[in-house]
Coordinates of C-alpha atoms and ligand atoms in Angstrom, one line a residue:
M291 CA 5.7 6.9 22.1
I292 CA 6.0 3.4 20.4
Y293 CA 4.8 4.2 16.8
V294 CA 3.9 0.7 14.9
D295 CA 1.3 2.3 12.3
N296 CA 4.0 2.0 9.4
A297 CA 1.5 0.8 7.1
A298 CA -0.5 4.2 7.6
T299 CA 2.4 6.3 7.0
T300 CA 6.2 6.6 8.1
A301 CA 8.4 8.9 9.7
L302 CA 10.1 11.1 7.2
K303 CA 13.9 10.2 7.4
P304 CA 16.1 12.9 8.5
E305 CA 18.5 12.4 5.5
V306 CA 15.4 12.7 3.1
L307 CA 14.3 16.0 4.8
D308 CA 18.0 17.2 4.4
K309 CA 17.9 16.7 0.5
M310 CA 14.5 18.5 0.3
M311 CA 15.2 21.5 2.4
P312 CA 16.8 23.5 -0.4
Y313 CA 13.7 23.2 -2.7
L314 CA 11.5 24.4 0.2
T315 CA 13.8 27.5 0.6
S316 CA 16.5 28.9 -1.7
Q317 CA 16.1 26.6 -4.9
Y318 CA 12.4 27.8 -5.4
G319 CA 12.6 28.0 -9.3
N320 CA 9.6 26.7 -11.5
P321 CA 11.0 23.8 -13.3
S322 CA 9.4 24.8 -16.2
S323 CA 11.2 28.3 -16.3
I324 CA 14.1 28.5 -18.7
Y325 CA 16.6 30.6 -16.5
D326 CA 19.3 28.7 -14.3
L327 CA 17.0 28.6 -11.1
G328 CA 14.1 26.8 -13.1
R329 CA 16.6 24.6 -14.7
Q330 CA 18.3 23.4 -11.5
A331 CA 14.6 22.4 -10.2
K332 CA 14.1 20.4 -13.3
A333 CA 17.4 18.6 -13.1
A334 CA 16.6 17.8 -9.3
I335 CA 13.4 16.3 -10.7
E336 CA 15.1 14.2 -13.3
Q337 CA 17.6 12.9 -11.0
A338 CA 14.7 11.8 -8.5
R339 CA 13.0 10.3 -11.7
A340 CA 15.9 8.3 -12.7
S341 CA 16.3 7.1 -8.8
V342 CA 12.7 5.7 -8.6
A343 CA 13.1 4.3 -11.9
S344 CA 16.1 2.4 -11.1
V345 CA 14.6 1.1 -7.9
L346 CA 11.6 0.1 -10.0
G347 CA 13.3 -1.4 -12.7
A348 CA 11.9 1.0 -15.2
N349 CA 12.9 3.4 -17.7
A350 CA 13.1 6.8 -16.4
N351 CA 10.4 8.0 -19.1
E352 CA 8.1 5.5 -17.8
V353 CA 8.0 7.1 -14.4
Y354 CA 5.2 9.7 -13.7
F355 CA 5.1 11.8 -10.4
T356 CA 1.7 12.3 -9.1
G357 CA 0.2 14.0 -6.0
S358 CA -0.2 10.7 -4.2
G359 CA -0.7 6.7 -4.3
S360 CA -4.3 7.5 -4.4
E361 CA -4.0 9.6 -7.5
A362 CA -1.8 7.1 -9.1
D363 CA -4.6 4.4 -8.7
N364 CA -7.2 6.9 -10.0
W365 CA -5.3 7.8 -13.1
A366 CA -4.3 4.1 -13.7
I367 CA -7.8 2.5 -13.6
K368 CA -9.9 5.4 -15.0
G369 CA -7.4 6.1 -17.8
M370 CA -6.7 2.4 -18.7
A371 CA -10.5 1.2 -18.3
H372 CA -11.6 4.4 -20.8
A373 CA -8.8 3.4 -23.1
A374 CA -9.8 -0.2 -23.2
K375 CA -12.0 -1.6 -26.0
G376 CA -13.9 -3.9 -23.6
K377 CA -16.4 -2.8 -21.0
H378 CA -15.3 -5.6 -18.6
I379 CA -12.8 -5.0 -15.9
I380 CA -11.5 -7.3 -13.1
T381 CA -9.9 -6.5 -9.5
S382 CA -9.8 -8.2 -6.3
A383 CA -12.3 -8.0 -3.2
I384 CA -9.5 -6.6 -0.7
E385 CA -8.2 -3.7 -2.5
H386 CA -7.4 -0.4 -1.1
H387 CA -10.2 2.0 -1.2
A388 CA -8.2 4.0 -3.9
V389 CA -8.7 1.2 -6.1
L390 CA -11.9 -0.5 -4.9
H391 CA -13.7 3.0 -5.2
C392 CA -12.6 3.7 -8.7
F393 CA -14.1 0.4 -9.8
E394 CA -17.2 1.0 -8.1
Y395 CA -17.4 4.5 -9.8
L396 CA -16.8 2.5 -13.2
A397 CA -19.4 0.0 -12.3
K398 CA -22.1 2.9 -12.0
N399 CA -20.7 4.1 -15.3
G400 CA -21.3 1.6 -17.7
F401 CA -18.6 -1.0 -16.8
D402 CA -19.2 -4.7 -15.9
V403 CA -16.8 -5.5 -12.7
T404 CA -15.7 -8.8 -11.4
Y405 CA -14.2 -8.7 -8.0
L406 CA -12.0 -12.0 -7.4
P407 CA -12.4 -13.6 -4.1
V408 CA -9.4 -14.5 -1.9
D409 CA -8.6 -17.8 0.0
S410 CA -8.8 -17.7 3.7
H411 CA -5.3 -16.5 3.9
G412 CA -5.9 -13.6 1.7
I413 CA -4.6 -14.8 -1.6
V414 CA -6.1 -14.4 -5.1
N415 CA -6.1 -17.9 -6.9
P416 CA -4.5 -17.5 -10.6
D417 CA -7.2 -20.0 -11.7
D418 CA -10.0 -17.6 -10.6
L419 CA -8.7 -14.9 -12.6
K420 CA -8.3 -17.2 -15.9
A421 CA -11.9 -18.1 -15.2
A422 CA -13.0 -14.6 -15.0
I423 CA -11.6 -13.2 -18.2
K424 CA -14.1 -12.6 -21.0
P425 CA -13.4 -11.5 -24.5
E426 CA -14.4 -7.9 -23.5
T427 CA -12.1 -7.9 -20.6
G428 CA -10.1 -4.4 -20.9
L429 CA -8.2 -4.0 -17.6
I430 CA -7.0 -6.2 -14.5
S431 CA -5.9 -4.5 -11.3
I432 CA -4.6 -6.6 -8.4
M433 CA -2.6 -5.1 -5.5
A434 CA 1.0 -6.4 -5.0
A435 CA 0.7 -6.5 -1.2
N436 CA -2.2 -5.8 1.2
N437 CA -2.4 -2.8 3.6
E438 CA -4.5 -4.7 6.3
I439 CA -3.4 -8.2 6.4
G440 CA 0.1 -7.9 4.5
T441 CA -0.5 -10.6 2.0
I442 CA 1.8 -10.6 -0.9
Q443 CA 0.1 -11.7 -4.2
P444 CA 1.6 -13.8 -6.9
I445 CA 1.8 -10.6 -9.3
S446 CA 4.2 -12.3 -11.7
Q447 CA 1.7 -15.4 -12.5
L448 CA -1.3 -13.1 -12.4
A449 CA 0.3 -10.5 -14.8
K450 CA 1.1 -13.5 -17.3
I451 CA -2.4 -14.6 -17.2
A452 CA -3.4 -11.1 -18.3
H453 CA -1.1 -10.8 -21.2
E454 CA -2.1 -14.5 -22.4
G455 CA -5.4 -12.6 -22.9
K456 CA -3.7 -9.5 -24.3
I457 CA -5.1 -7.4 -21.3
P458 CA -3.3 -4.7 -19.6
F459 CA -2.4 -5.4 -15.8
H460 CA -2.2 -2.7 -13.2
T461 CA -1.1 -3.2 -9.6
D462 CA -1.3 -1.2 -6.4
A463 CA 2.4 -1.5 -5.2
V464 CA 2.3 1.3 -2.4
Q465 CA 2.8 -1.3 0.3
A466 CA 5.3 -3.3 -1.5
F467 CA 7.6 -0.9 -3.0
G468 CA 10.6 0.0 -0.9
H469 CA 9.7 -2.9 1.4
I470 CA 10.2 -6.1 -0.6
P471 CA 11.6 -6.7 -4.0
F472 CA 9.3 -5.0 -6.7
N473 CA 10.7 -4.8 -10.0
V474 CA 8.2 -3.9 -12.7
S475 CA 10.1 -5.7 -15.4
D476 CA 10.4 -9.0 -13.7
L477 CA 7.0 -8.9 -12.4
G478 CA 5.8 -8.0 -16.2
V479 CA 3.2 -5.2 -15.0
D480 CA 2.0 -2.6 -17.3
A481 CA 1.2 0.0 -14.7
A482 CA 2.0 0.1 -10.9
S483 CA 1.4 2.9 -8.3
V484 CA 3.5 3.7 -5.3
S485 CA 3.7 6.3 -2.8
A486 CA 6.5 8.1 -1.1
H487 CA 5.2 8.4 2.6
K488 CA 4.8 4.7 3.0
L489 CA 8.8 4.5 2.7
G490 CA 10.3 7.1 4.7
G491 CA 9.7 9.9 2.2
P492 CA 7.1 13.1 2.5
K493 CA 3.5 12.9 2.2
G494 CA 1.7 14.0 -1.0
V495 CA 3.6 12.5 -3.7
G496 CA 3.4 9.3 -5.5
V497 CA 4.4 7.6 -8.9
L498 CA 2.3 5.9 -11.5
Y499 CA 4.8 3.7 -13.6
I500 CA 3.4 3.2 -17.1
K501 CA 5.1 0.7 -19.3
R502 CA 5.7 2.5 -22.8
G503 CA 3.1 1.5 -25.4
T504 CA 0.3 1.1 -22.6
R505 CA -2.9 2.5 -23.5
I506 CA -4.1 5.2 -21.1
G507 CA -6.0 8.3 -21.2
Q508 CA -5.0 11.8 -19.3
F509 CA -6.3 12.4 -15.7
M510 CA -5.1 16.0 -15.3
H511 CA -5.4 18.4 -18.1
G512 CA -3.3 21.7 -18.2
G513 CA 0.4 22.2 -18.6
A514 CA 3.1 20.2 -20.2
Q515 CA 4.6 18.7 -17.0
E516 CA 5.2 14.9 -16.7
Y517 CA 5.7 14.4 -20.5
G518 CA 2.4 16.3 -20.9
R519 CA 0.5 13.5 -19.2
R520 CA 0.0 15.0 -15.6
A521 CA -0.4 18.8 -15.6
S522 CA 0.5 20.7 -12.3
T523 CA 3.7 22.7 -11.3
E524 CA 5.8 20.1 -9.9
N525 CA 6.1 19.4 -5.9
V526 CA 9.8 19.7 -6.6
A527 CA 10.7 19.1 -2.7
G528 CA 8.4 16.3 -2.4
I529 CA 9.9 14.6 -5.7
V530 CA 13.4 15.2 -4.7
G531 CA 12.4 13.6 -1.3
F532 CA 10.7 10.6 -2.9
G533 CA 13.8 9.7 -5.2
H534 CA 16.1 9.8 -2.1
A535 CA 13.8 7.6 0.0
A536 CA 13.5 5.3 -2.8
A537 CA 17.1 4.9 -3.2
L538 CA 17.5 4.6 0.8
A539 CA 14.9 2.0 0.8
A540 CA 16.5 0.0 -1.7
D541 CA 20.0 0.2 0.1
G542 CA 20.4 -2.9 2.2
M543 CA 16.7 -4.2 1.7
E544 CA 17.5 -7.7 2.4
E545 CA 19.1 -6.8 6.0
K546 CA 16.0 -4.8 6.8
I547 CA 13.8 -7.4 5.7
K548 CA 15.5 -9.6 8.1
K549 CA 15.5 -7.3 11.1
V550 CA 11.8 -6.1 10.6
S551 CA 10.4 -9.6 10.0
S552 CA 12.0 -10.8 13.1
L553 CA 10.1 -8.3 15.0
R554 CA 7.0 -9.5 13.2
D555 CA 7.5 -12.9 14.1
S556 CA 8.4 -12.4 17.9
F557 CA 5.3 -10.4 18.1
I558 CA 3.2 -12.9 16.6
T559 CA 4.5 -15.7 18.4
Q560 CA 4.1 -14.2 21.9
V561 CA 0.8 -12.8 21.4
L562 CA -0.6 -16.2 20.1
N563 CA 1.2 -18.0 23.0
E564 CA 0.1 -15.6 25.6
I565 CA -3.5 -14.6 24.6
P566 CA -6.1 -17.2 24.1
K567 CA -8.8 -16.9 21.4
C568 CA -7.1 -15.0 19.2
R569 CA -6.0 -15.5 15.3
L570 CA -3.6 -14.3 12.7
N571 CA -5.1 -13.0 9.6
G572 CA -3.2 -13.1 6.3
H573 CA -0.8 -15.7 5.2
S574 CA 1.9 -17.1 7.6
K575 CA 4.7 -16.7 5.1
Q576 CA 3.3 -14.6 1.8
R577 CA 3.3 -11.5 4.0
L578 CA 4.9 -8.0 4.4
P579 CA 8.0 -8.1 6.7
G580 CA 6.4 -5.6 9.0
N581 CA 2.8 -6.6 8.9
V582 CA 0.8 -8.4 11.9
N583 CA -3.1 -8.4 11.8
I584 CA -4.7 -10.3 14.7
S585 CA -8.3 -10.6 15.5
F586 CA -9.3 -11.0 19.4
D587 CA -12.6 -12.8 20.3
Y588 CA -15.1 -10.6 22.3
I589 CA -13.2 -7.3 21.8
E590 CA -13.8 -4.1 19.8
G591 CA -10.7 -3.1 17.8
E592 CA -11.4 0.6 18.8
S593 CA -11.5 -0.1 22.6
L594 CA -8.3 -1.8 22.2
L595 CA -6.6 1.1 20.2
L596 CA -7.6 3.6 22.8
L597 CA -6.2 1.7 25.8
L598 CA -3.0 1.1 23.7
D599 CA -3.2 4.7 22.8
M600 CA -3.1 5.5 26.6
K601 CA 0.0 3.6 27.2
G602 CA 1.8 5.5 24.5
I603 CA 1.3 2.8 21.9
A604 CA 0.3 4.0 18.1
A605 CA -1.4 1.2 16.1
S606 CA -4.4 0.7 14.2
S607 CA -7.7 -1.6 14.2
G608 CA -8.1 -3.8 11.1
S609 CA -11.3 -2.5 10.7
A610 CA -12.8 0.7 8.8
C611 CA -14.6 2.0 12.2
T612 CA -11.6 4.6 12.7
S613 CA -12.3 6.3 9.2
G614 CA -15.9 7.1 10.4
S615 CA -17.7 4.1 9.2
L616 CA -19.1 1.2 11.4
D617 CA -18.9 -1.3 8.9
P618 CA -16.0 -3.9 9.5
S619 CA -13.2 -4.2 7.2
H620 CA -14.0 -5.3 3.5
V621 CA -10.5 -7.3 3.8
L622 CA -11.1 -9.4 6.8
L623 CA -14.9 -10.1 5.5
A624 CA -13.4 -11.3 2.4
L625 CA -11.1 -13.7 4.4
G626 CA -14.4 -15.3 5.6
L627 CA -14.4 -13.9 9.2
P628 CA -17.7 -13.4 10.8
H629 CA -18.6 -9.7 11.6
E630 CA -17.8 -9.8 15.3
T631 CA -14.4 -11.3 14.7
A632 CA -13.5 -8.7 12.1
H633 CA -14.6 -5.9 14.6
G634 CA -12.2 -7.2 17.0
S635 CA -9.0 -6.8 15.0
L636 CA -5.5 -5.1 15.6
R637 CA -3.0 -4.2 13.0
V638 CA 0.5 -3.4 14.1
S639 CA 3.0 -2.6 11.3
F640 CA 6.8 -2.5 12.0
S641 CA 9.3 -0.5 10.4
E642 CA 13.3 -0.5 10.8
N643 CA 13.0 2.0 13.5
N644 CA 11.4 -0.3 15.8
T645 CA 13.3 -2.5 18.3
M646 CA 12.9 -6.1 19.9
Q647 CA 12.4 -4.0 23.4
E648 CA 9.4 -2.2 21.8
V649 CA 7.9 -5.6 20.9
D650 CA 8.0 -6.9 24.3
K651 CA 6.5 -3.9 25.8
I652 CA 3.6 -3.7 23.5
V653 CA 3.0 -7.5 24.5
K654 CA 3.3 -6.7 28.1
E655 CA 0.6 -3.9 27.6
L656 CA -1.4 -5.9 25.2
V657 CA -2.0 -9.0 27.6
P658 CA -3.8 -7.0 30.6
I659 CA -5.7 -5.0 28.1
V660 CA -7.3 -7.7 26.3
A661 CA -8.2 -9.5 29.6
R662 CA -9.8 -6.3 31.0
L663 CA -11.8 -5.6 27.9
R664 CA -13.0 -9.3 27.7
E665 CA -14.2 -9.1 31.5
M666 CA -16.1 -6.0 30.7
S667 CA -17.5 -7.4 27.3
P668 CA -21.0 -8.8 27.0
L669 CA -20.0 -11.1 24.2
T670 CA -17.6 -13.2 26.3
E671 CA -18.9 -16.6 27.1
Ligands
PLP701 C1 -1.6 4.2 1.3 C2 -2.1 3.4 0.2 C3 -2.6 4.0 -0.8 C4 -3.0 5.4 -0.9 O1 -1.6 6.3 -0.9 P1 -1.6 7.6 -0.4 O2 -0.2 8.2 -1.2 O3 -1.8 7.7 0.9 O4 -2.7 8.2 -1.3 C5 -3.0 3.3 -1.9 N1 -2.9 2.0 -1.6 C6 -2.4 1.1 -0.6 C7 -2.4 -0.2 -0.6 C8 -2.1 1.7 0.4 O5 -1.5 1.4 1.6

């Protein structure tokens, strides 16, 4: 199998599993317990917190473990919106559903929401943010990098604009963290969501970075875990895995970016050269190292995926159809793509585990599959 759906999830790194294993077996103590077995679990959590904090450029006491990236987004957005004085909140049109659906929920519950547009490459214009700010704006949330089209937003510029209006700024950094330099101090954000399983860590563990002094309500009520702000007996093994995966991701990042982007660029060049009537979605340079998103005229993304799957290639369509909805992707529509084009998209997301041989093999399979589907398509001119 060739796995090129690393934006959906990544393979757990074997070294990460090794570090987790004791906490799934002999080291089963509850971190809140006072005897040695509990204290050891607590110490392992604190070591993981320090590790994630160091990669984020945060203080350890600003790092809160959650059950996922989605939970971190929910906590940040609902918690910060409810703690704000004003009832106007701002996000972008291309956010992950974990963010977008929180804003839709808040819109139904008394908040006034502005969805910032993006340009045809998928970038938010800082001037649009400036123009959208009102005296009653209480929260701005804009993702660091997009999961479908890989565009990287000008986060430090956007955060600076937010702070000029004394408005807190959250970013969904799930796709950025561990893949490109992402430092909360350099960027000047007040809150950031990240997730372990997108960077070689386990599923079911995320982090919300909350800068000290940021106003945010509580999301989980219960015990005193996570400085009394996120109740639940800790997912010790998951947290330990996250700490280790974050450190591994940060180690030699420049080299990995070079390697992964060369796979991406080779794939893009070959596909655009060998297949007529297709276009690259997203920005040519402000783009995640592993992300490719291409629309093919006259084709349904789902048929493409099925035929690739039959060749042992695991990729994704740019559209939301696979998740049970027939609506094309809100991200591709926000770029201004017509519905038909948005339906015919393919997302390929590489990791450092992929090779140039795999890139060539995918192109070799893709060319005749696209030709065959076009022959069958009633849309073909
Ligand atoms: C995957 C993803 C999430 C959700 O993270 P989970 O840990 O899977 O809940 C949120 N935002 C973005 C941009 C993502 O890619």
